[in-house]
Short mmCIF file of C-alpha atoms and ligand atoms in Angstrom, two decimals:
data_model
loop_
_atom_site.label_atom_id
_atom_site.label_comp_id
_atom_site.label_asym_id
_atom_site.label_seq_id
_atom_site.Cartn_x
_atom_site.Cartn_y
_atom_site.Cartn_z
CA MET C 23 -10.27 -37.40 -2.70
CA GLY C 24 -6.89 -38.00 -4.31
CA ASP C 25 -4.82 -35.53 -6.30
CA ILE C 26 -5.09 -35.26 -10.07
CA ASN C 27 -2.46 -34.51 -12.67
CA LEU C 28 -3.93 -31.57 -14.58
CA LYS C 29 -1.17 -31.45 -17.18
CA ASP C 30 -1.81 -35.10 -18.10
CA ILE C 31 -5.56 -34.51 -18.22
CA ILE C 32 -5.12 -31.48 -20.52
CA GLN C 33 -2.76 -33.42 -22.79
CA GLY C 34 -5.38 -36.11 -23.19
CA THR C 35 -7.95 -33.59 -24.53
CA ASP C 36 -7.73 -31.06 -27.35
CA PHE C 37 -7.95 -28.06 -25.02
CA HIS C 38 -5.67 -25.14 -25.92
CA PHE C 39 -4.87 -22.29 -23.55
CA ASN C 40 -6.52 -18.99 -24.38
CA LYS C 41 -4.18 -16.21 -23.30
CA ALA C 42 -6.79 -13.50 -23.87
CA LEU C 43 -8.95 -15.07 -21.13
CA GLY C 44 -6.15 -14.93 -18.57
CA GLN C 45 -5.73 -18.72 -18.52
CA ASN C 46 -2.81 -19.29 -16.17
CA PHE C 47 -3.53 -22.37 -14.08
CA ILE C 48 -2.17 -23.64 -10.78
CA SER C 49 -1.69 -27.32 -10.04
CA ASP C 50 0.27 -27.29 -6.78
CA THR C 51 -2.16 -28.78 -4.27
CA ASN C 52 -0.28 -27.41 -1.24
CA LEU C 53 -0.56 -23.86 -2.58
CA LEU C 54 -4.22 -24.32 -3.52
CA ASP C 55 -5.08 -25.75 -0.10
CA ALA C 56 -3.22 -22.83 1.52
CA ILE C 57 -5.29 -20.29 -0.45
CA VAL C 58 -8.46 -22.02 0.77
CA ALA C 59 -7.10 -21.93 4.35
CA ASP C 60 -6.39 -18.17 3.91
CA SER C 61 -10.07 -17.66 3.11
CA GLY C 62 -11.13 -19.08 6.47
CA ILE C 63 -14.10 -20.95 4.94
CA THR C 64 -15.76 -23.79 6.82
CA GLU C 65 -18.13 -26.64 5.95
CA ASP C 66 -21.03 -24.20 6.47
CA ASP C 67 -19.97 -21.95 3.59
CA THR C 68 -21.24 -21.63 0.06
CA VAL C 69 -18.35 -20.58 -2.16
CA VAL C 70 -18.39 -18.84 -5.51
CA GLU C 71 -15.34 -19.33 -7.70
CA ILE C 72 -14.73 -17.12 -10.72
CA GLY C 73 -12.76 -18.88 -13.44
CA THR C 74 -12.84 -22.66 -12.96
CA GLY C 75 -9.93 -23.21 -15.35
CA GLY C 76 -8.79 -26.82 -14.96
CA GLY C 77 -10.72 -27.18 -11.71
CA THR C 78 -7.72 -27.54 -9.39
CA LEU C 79 -8.65 -24.70 -7.01
CA THR C 80 -12.24 -25.89 -7.26
CA ARG C 81 -11.17 -29.28 -5.88
CA SER C 82 -9.37 -27.69 -2.94
CA ILE C 83 -12.42 -25.54 -2.14
CA ALA C 84 -14.75 -28.55 -2.46
CA LYS C 85 -12.76 -30.42 0.21
CA VAL C 86 -13.86 -27.81 2.78
CA ALA C 87 -16.98 -25.95 1.59
CA LYS C 88 -20.60 -27.05 1.75
CA LYS C 89 -21.16 -26.12 -1.89
CA VAL C 90 -19.12 -24.58 -4.73
CA PHE C 91 -20.60 -22.63 -7.63
CA SER C 92 -17.78 -22.19 -10.13
CA PHE C 93 -18.20 -19.86 -13.12
CA GLU C 94 -16.16 -20.35 -16.28
CA VAL C 95 -16.56 -18.49 -19.56
CA ASP C 96 -14.65 -20.97 -21.74
CA ARG C 97 -16.71 -24.01 -22.79
CA ASN C 98 -13.59 -25.59 -24.30
CA LEU C 99 -12.70 -26.56 -20.73
CA GLU C 100 -15.74 -28.83 -20.47
CA PRO C 101 -13.88 -32.09 -21.37
CA VAL C 102 -11.04 -31.21 -18.99
CA LEU C 103 -13.44 -30.47 -16.12
CA ALA C 104 -15.46 -33.62 -16.81
CA LEU C 105 -12.32 -35.52 -15.77
CA SER C 106 -10.79 -33.23 -13.14
CA LEU C 107 -14.02 -32.73 -11.18
CA GLN C 108 -15.33 -36.27 -11.65
CA GLY C 109 -17.24 -37.57 -8.64
CA LEU C 110 -17.42 -34.28 -6.72
CA ASP C 111 -21.05 -33.91 -5.69
CA ASN C 112 -20.83 -30.45 -4.06
CA VAL C 113 -19.53 -28.67 -7.18
CA GLU C 114 -21.60 -27.02 -9.89
CA VAL C 115 -19.80 -25.51 -12.89
CA ILE C 116 -21.69 -22.76 -14.68
CA PHE C 117 -20.40 -21.86 -18.13
CA ARG C 118 -21.19 -18.14 -18.09
CA ASP C 119 -19.34 -14.83 -18.24
CA VAL C 120 -19.89 -13.50 -14.71
CA LEU C 121 -19.42 -9.88 -15.74
CA ARG C 122 -22.31 -10.15 -18.19
CA MET C 123 -24.72 -11.62 -15.67
CA LYS C 124 -27.24 -9.38 -13.97
CA ASP C 125 -27.52 -9.59 -10.16
CA ALA C 126 -30.91 -11.30 -10.47
CA GLN C 127 -29.51 -13.97 -12.83
CA PHE C 128 -26.63 -14.58 -10.44
CA GLU C 129 -28.98 -14.86 -7.47
CA GLU C 130 -31.14 -17.40 -9.31
CA ILE C 131 -28.11 -19.69 -9.21
CA VAL C 132 -26.50 -18.68 -5.91
CA ALA C 133 -29.21 -18.09 -3.34
CA GLY C 134 -28.23 -16.62 0.04
CA ASP C 135 -24.84 -15.37 1.14
CA PHE C 136 -21.54 -16.72 -0.09
CA LYS C 137 -17.77 -16.26 -0.03
CA VAL C 138 -15.67 -15.77 -3.14
CA ILE C 139 -12.41 -17.64 -3.70
CA ALA C 140 -10.70 -17.18 -7.04
CA ASN C 141 -7.53 -17.08 -9.00
CA LEU C 142 -8.84 -14.17 -11.03
CA PRO C 143 -8.40 -13.63 -14.75
CA TYR C 144 -6.16 -10.54 -14.55
CA TYR C 145 -7.70 -8.63 -17.44
CA ILE C 146 -10.87 -8.09 -15.42
CA THR C 147 -9.57 -8.06 -11.82
CA THR C 148 -10.77 -4.60 -10.86
CA PRO C 149 -14.28 -4.77 -12.38
CA LEU C 150 -14.79 -8.22 -10.82
CA ILE C 151 -13.74 -7.07 -7.35
CA MET C 152 -15.76 -3.85 -7.62
CA ARG C 153 -18.80 -5.84 -8.72
CA PHE C 154 -18.82 -7.84 -5.47
CA LEU C 155 -18.04 -4.80 -3.33
CA GLU C 156 -20.57 -2.40 -4.81
CA SER C 157 -23.52 -4.53 -5.90
CA ASP C 158 -26.22 -5.89 -3.61
CA LEU C 159 -24.93 -9.45 -4.06
CA LYS C 160 -24.39 -11.08 -0.68
CA ALA C 161 -20.64 -11.67 -0.73
CA LYS C 162 -19.22 -11.96 2.81
CA SER C 163 -15.57 -12.11 1.79
CA LEU C 164 -13.33 -12.28 -1.26
CA THR C 165 -10.10 -14.26 -1.19
CA VAL C 166 -8.54 -13.60 -4.56
CA MET C 167 -5.27 -14.11 -6.33
CA VAL C 168 -4.39 -10.92 -8.18
CA GLN C 169 -1.36 -9.33 -9.75
CA LYS C 170 1.10 -8.32 -6.98
CA GLU C 171 0.82 -4.60 -7.83
CA VAL C 172 -2.98 -4.71 -7.54
CA ALA C 173 -2.75 -6.50 -4.18
CA ASP C 174 -0.37 -3.79 -2.94
CA ARG C 175 -2.85 -1.09 -3.98
CA ILE C 176 -5.82 -2.82 -2.37
CA ALA C 177 -4.05 -3.24 0.98
CA ALA C 178 -2.13 0.09 0.96
CA LYS C 179 -1.91 2.55 3.85
CA PRO C 180 -2.60 6.31 3.44
CA ASN C 181 0.27 8.49 2.25
CA THR C 182 2.08 5.69 0.41
CA PRO C 183 2.53 5.52 -3.39
CA ASP C 184 0.16 2.52 -3.66
CA TYR C 185 -2.72 4.22 -1.80
CA SER C 186 -5.44 4.86 -4.38
CA ALA C 187 -9.17 4.97 -5.08
CA ILE C 188 -9.43 1.14 -5.00
CA THR C 189 -7.85 1.08 -1.50
CA LEU C 190 -10.64 3.30 -0.25
CA ALA C 191 -13.36 1.54 -2.28
CA VAL C 192 -12.38 -1.65 -0.43
CA GLU C 193 -12.13 0.11 2.92
CA MET C 194 -15.63 1.57 2.58
CA VAL C 195 -17.15 -1.90 2.74
CA GLY C 196 -14.54 -3.88 4.59
CA GLY C 197 -10.90 -4.55 5.29
CA ALA C 198 -8.14 -6.13 3.22
CA LYS C 199 -4.93 -7.96 3.91
CA ILE C 200 -2.39 -9.71 1.74
CA THR C 201 -2.17 -13.32 2.89
CA ARG C 202 0.64 -14.57 0.63
CA SER C 203 2.86 -13.77 -2.32
CA VAL C 204 2.91 -16.21 -5.22
CA ASN C 205 5.79 -16.45 -7.67
CA ARG C 206 4.91 -16.47 -11.39
CA LYS C 207 6.60 -19.90 -11.72
CA MET C 208 3.71 -21.46 -9.76
CA PHE C 209 1.42 -20.95 -12.80
CA PHE C 210 1.30 -22.73 -16.12
CA PRO C 211 1.72 -21.24 -18.57
CA SER C 212 3.74 -18.78 -16.51
CA PRO C 213 2.56 -15.14 -16.75
CA ASN C 214 5.02 -12.25 -16.83
CA VAL C 215 3.99 -10.87 -13.43
CA ASP C 216 4.12 -12.11 -9.85
CA SER C 217 0.92 -12.48 -7.86
CA ALA C 218 -0.44 -12.23 -4.35
CA VAL C 219 -3.51 -13.45 -2.52
CA VAL C 220 -5.67 -10.78 -0.89
CA ARG C 221 -8.47 -11.46 1.55
CA ILE C 222 -11.19 -8.80 1.77
CA ASP C 223 -13.70 -9.23 4.60
CA ILE C 224 -16.90 -7.36 3.86
CA ASP C 225 -18.79 -5.34 6.47
CA ARG C 226 -21.57 -3.37 4.83
CA THR C 227 -22.43 -1.49 8.02
CA LYS C 228 -19.22 0.56 7.95
CA LEU C 229 -20.87 3.59 6.34
CA ASP C 230 -24.22 3.26 8.12
CA GLY C 231 -25.62 6.69 8.92
CA GLU C 232 -23.27 8.34 6.39
CA ASP C 233 -23.89 9.52 2.83
CA ALA C 234 -22.08 6.67 1.07
CA HIS C 235 -22.75 8.09 -2.38
CA LEU C 236 -21.15 11.43 -1.44
CA ILE C 237 -18.15 9.70 0.16
CA HIS C 238 -17.66 7.62 -3.01
CA LYS C 239 -17.75 10.80 -5.08
CA LEU C 240 -15.27 12.58 -2.78
CA VAL C 241 -12.82 9.68 -2.97
CA ARG C 242 -13.10 9.32 -6.75
CA SER C 243 -12.58 13.09 -7.15
CA ALA C 244 -9.65 13.21 -4.72
CA PHE C 245 -7.66 10.78 -6.87
CA LEU C 246 -8.58 12.33 -10.24
CA MET C 247 -5.19 14.00 -10.58
CA ARG C 248 -2.66 12.71 -8.05
CA ARG C 249 -0.31 15.66 -8.38
CA LYS C 250 -3.03 18.23 -7.69
CA THR C 251 -4.12 19.30 -4.22
CA LEU C 252 -7.39 17.97 -2.83
CA ALA C 253 -8.90 21.47 -3.11
CA ASN C 254 -8.11 21.60 -6.84
CA ASN C 255 -9.57 18.16 -7.50
CA LEU C 256 -12.71 18.83 -5.45
CA ALA C 257 -13.27 22.24 -7.04
CA GLN C 258 -13.26 20.58 -10.45
CA ALA C 259 -15.46 17.61 -9.54
CA PHE C 260 -18.04 19.55 -7.50
CA CYS C 261 -18.10 22.65 -9.76
CA ILE C 262 -17.17 24.99 -6.90
CA THR C 263 -14.32 27.50 -6.62
CA LYS C 264 -10.97 26.47 -5.21
CA ALA C 265 -11.56 28.91 -2.30
CA GLU C 266 -14.87 27.20 -1.48
CA ALA C 267 -13.25 23.76 -1.61
CA THR C 268 -10.38 24.94 0.62
CA GLU C 269 -12.87 26.37 3.12
CA LYS C 270 -14.61 22.99 3.43
CA ILE C 271 -11.31 21.13 3.79
CA VAL C 272 -10.16 23.49 6.54
CA ALA C 273 -13.57 23.32 8.27
CA ALA C 274 -13.15 19.52 8.37
CA GLY C 275 -9.86 20.03 10.23
CA PHE C 276 -7.28 19.58 7.45
CA ASP C 277 -4.62 21.73 5.86
CA GLY C 278 -6.01 23.63 2.85
CA MET C 279 -3.09 22.39 0.74
CA VAL C 280 -3.54 18.72 1.65
CA ARG C 281 -3.42 16.02 -1.06
CA GLY C 282 -6.11 13.36 -1.32
CA GLU C 283 -3.68 10.49 -0.85
CA VAL C 284 -2.94 11.59 2.73
CA LEU C 285 -6.50 11.21 4.03
CA SER C 286 -7.92 8.02 5.53
CA LEU C 287 -11.47 6.78 5.16
CA ASP C 288 -12.40 8.41 8.49
CA ASP C 289 -11.00 11.70 7.16
CA TYR C 290 -13.18 11.43 4.05
CA ILE C 291 -16.19 10.77 6.25
CA LYS C 292 -15.38 13.96 8.23
CA LEU C 293 -14.96 15.89 5.00
CA SER C 294 -18.31 14.64 3.69
CA HIS C 295 -20.03 16.37 6.63
CA GLU C 296 -18.92 19.73 5.17
CA PHE C 297 -20.60 19.07 1.79
N1 SAM E 9 -9.06 -21.45 -11.08
C1 SAM E 9 -8.09 -21.93 -12.05
C2 SAM E 9 -6.72 -22.10 -11.39
O1 SAM E 9 -6.52 -21.55 -10.30
O2 SAM E 9 -5.85 -22.78 -11.97
C3 SAM E 9 -8.00 -21.02 -13.28
C4 SAM E 9 -7.54 -19.60 -13.05
S1 SAM E 9 -7.24 -18.68 -14.52
C5 SAM E 9 -6.18 -17.43 -13.85
C6 SAM E 9 -8.73 -17.74 -14.78
C7 SAM E 9 -9.90 -18.46 -15.44
O3 SAM E 9 -10.99 -17.52 -15.58
C8 SAM E 9 -9.66 -18.99 -16.84
O4 SAM E 9 -10.00 -20.34 -16.90
C9 SAM E 9 -10.58 -18.15 -17.74
O5 SAM E 9 -11.07 -18.87 -18.86
C10 SAM E 9 -11.69 -17.76 -16.79
N2 SAM E 9 -12.39 -16.52 -17.15
C11 SAM E 9 -11.90 -15.45 -17.82
N3 SAM E 9 -12.84 -14.51 -17.93
C12 SAM E 9 -13.95 -14.97 -17.31
C13 SAM E 9 -15.27 -14.44 -17.10
N4 SAM E 9 -15.60 -13.24 -17.56
N5 SAM E 9 -16.19 -15.19 -16.42
C14 SAM E 9 -15.84 -16.43 -15.95
N6 SAM E 9 -14.61 -16.98 -16.14
C15 SAM E 9 -13.68 -16.27 -16.80
#
């Protein structure tokens, strides 16, 4: 499968970039192949791509994966994709808005488990990631290009400025690492932020035997107001007094004045046992 020249293909059609849909494309085959390598997929994997764009990442995925289901909301890309994906028999492009699809509709198309690889449209990065983490869809991993700041938050360590509710939401169902930084100049048109690729490996057994719902609530509450102590935030979210919240925090083995951003996932699990 030879390389294509996406810019030439686009020029030959009447496709116009839609900024509101986060249309910043990548055409560097080395970078695209490297992102696919970061994901660790093999010829046994079914891959879901969100945002086909011009189909360049799709082509790199198709070189390795068994099957690619690529979702794209913008039908104006149809003539571009007809050329850029010509002859690839393991690729299916679905012109749908993934966020508006119910789990059952998604599973009608993608049966069984799958891995996600995507250069995500930035305006919906967090809801898209949360969808695959929190729904019952059988995603085994997500290798996604996101804004650099979001990548830093996802892969942050406790007690750092980037550590936040999304760090813990990811940790509850898996582990994340940043695999590469990507300069804004690698995209066309070029966005006004730099990017990074994050790989999240999903392990849904991590909270087995624990009250996952309660742990989610504790984490969300802990980060409600970053400048407040954990006791203050928990008192507010659980409708208890600050003294009661402090008592539970101390019983779990922590300082009564501790802030939520200092605790790890294991600490939140310990704390949940006091509620
Ligand atoms: N994969 C291509 C690449 O790497 O060059 C395109 C990436 S571009 C950052 C994101 C793509 O997602 C755009 O083509 C955009 O139209 C599409 N998109 C935006 N919102 C979407 C949604 N809700 N569902 C599916 N695709 C969407």
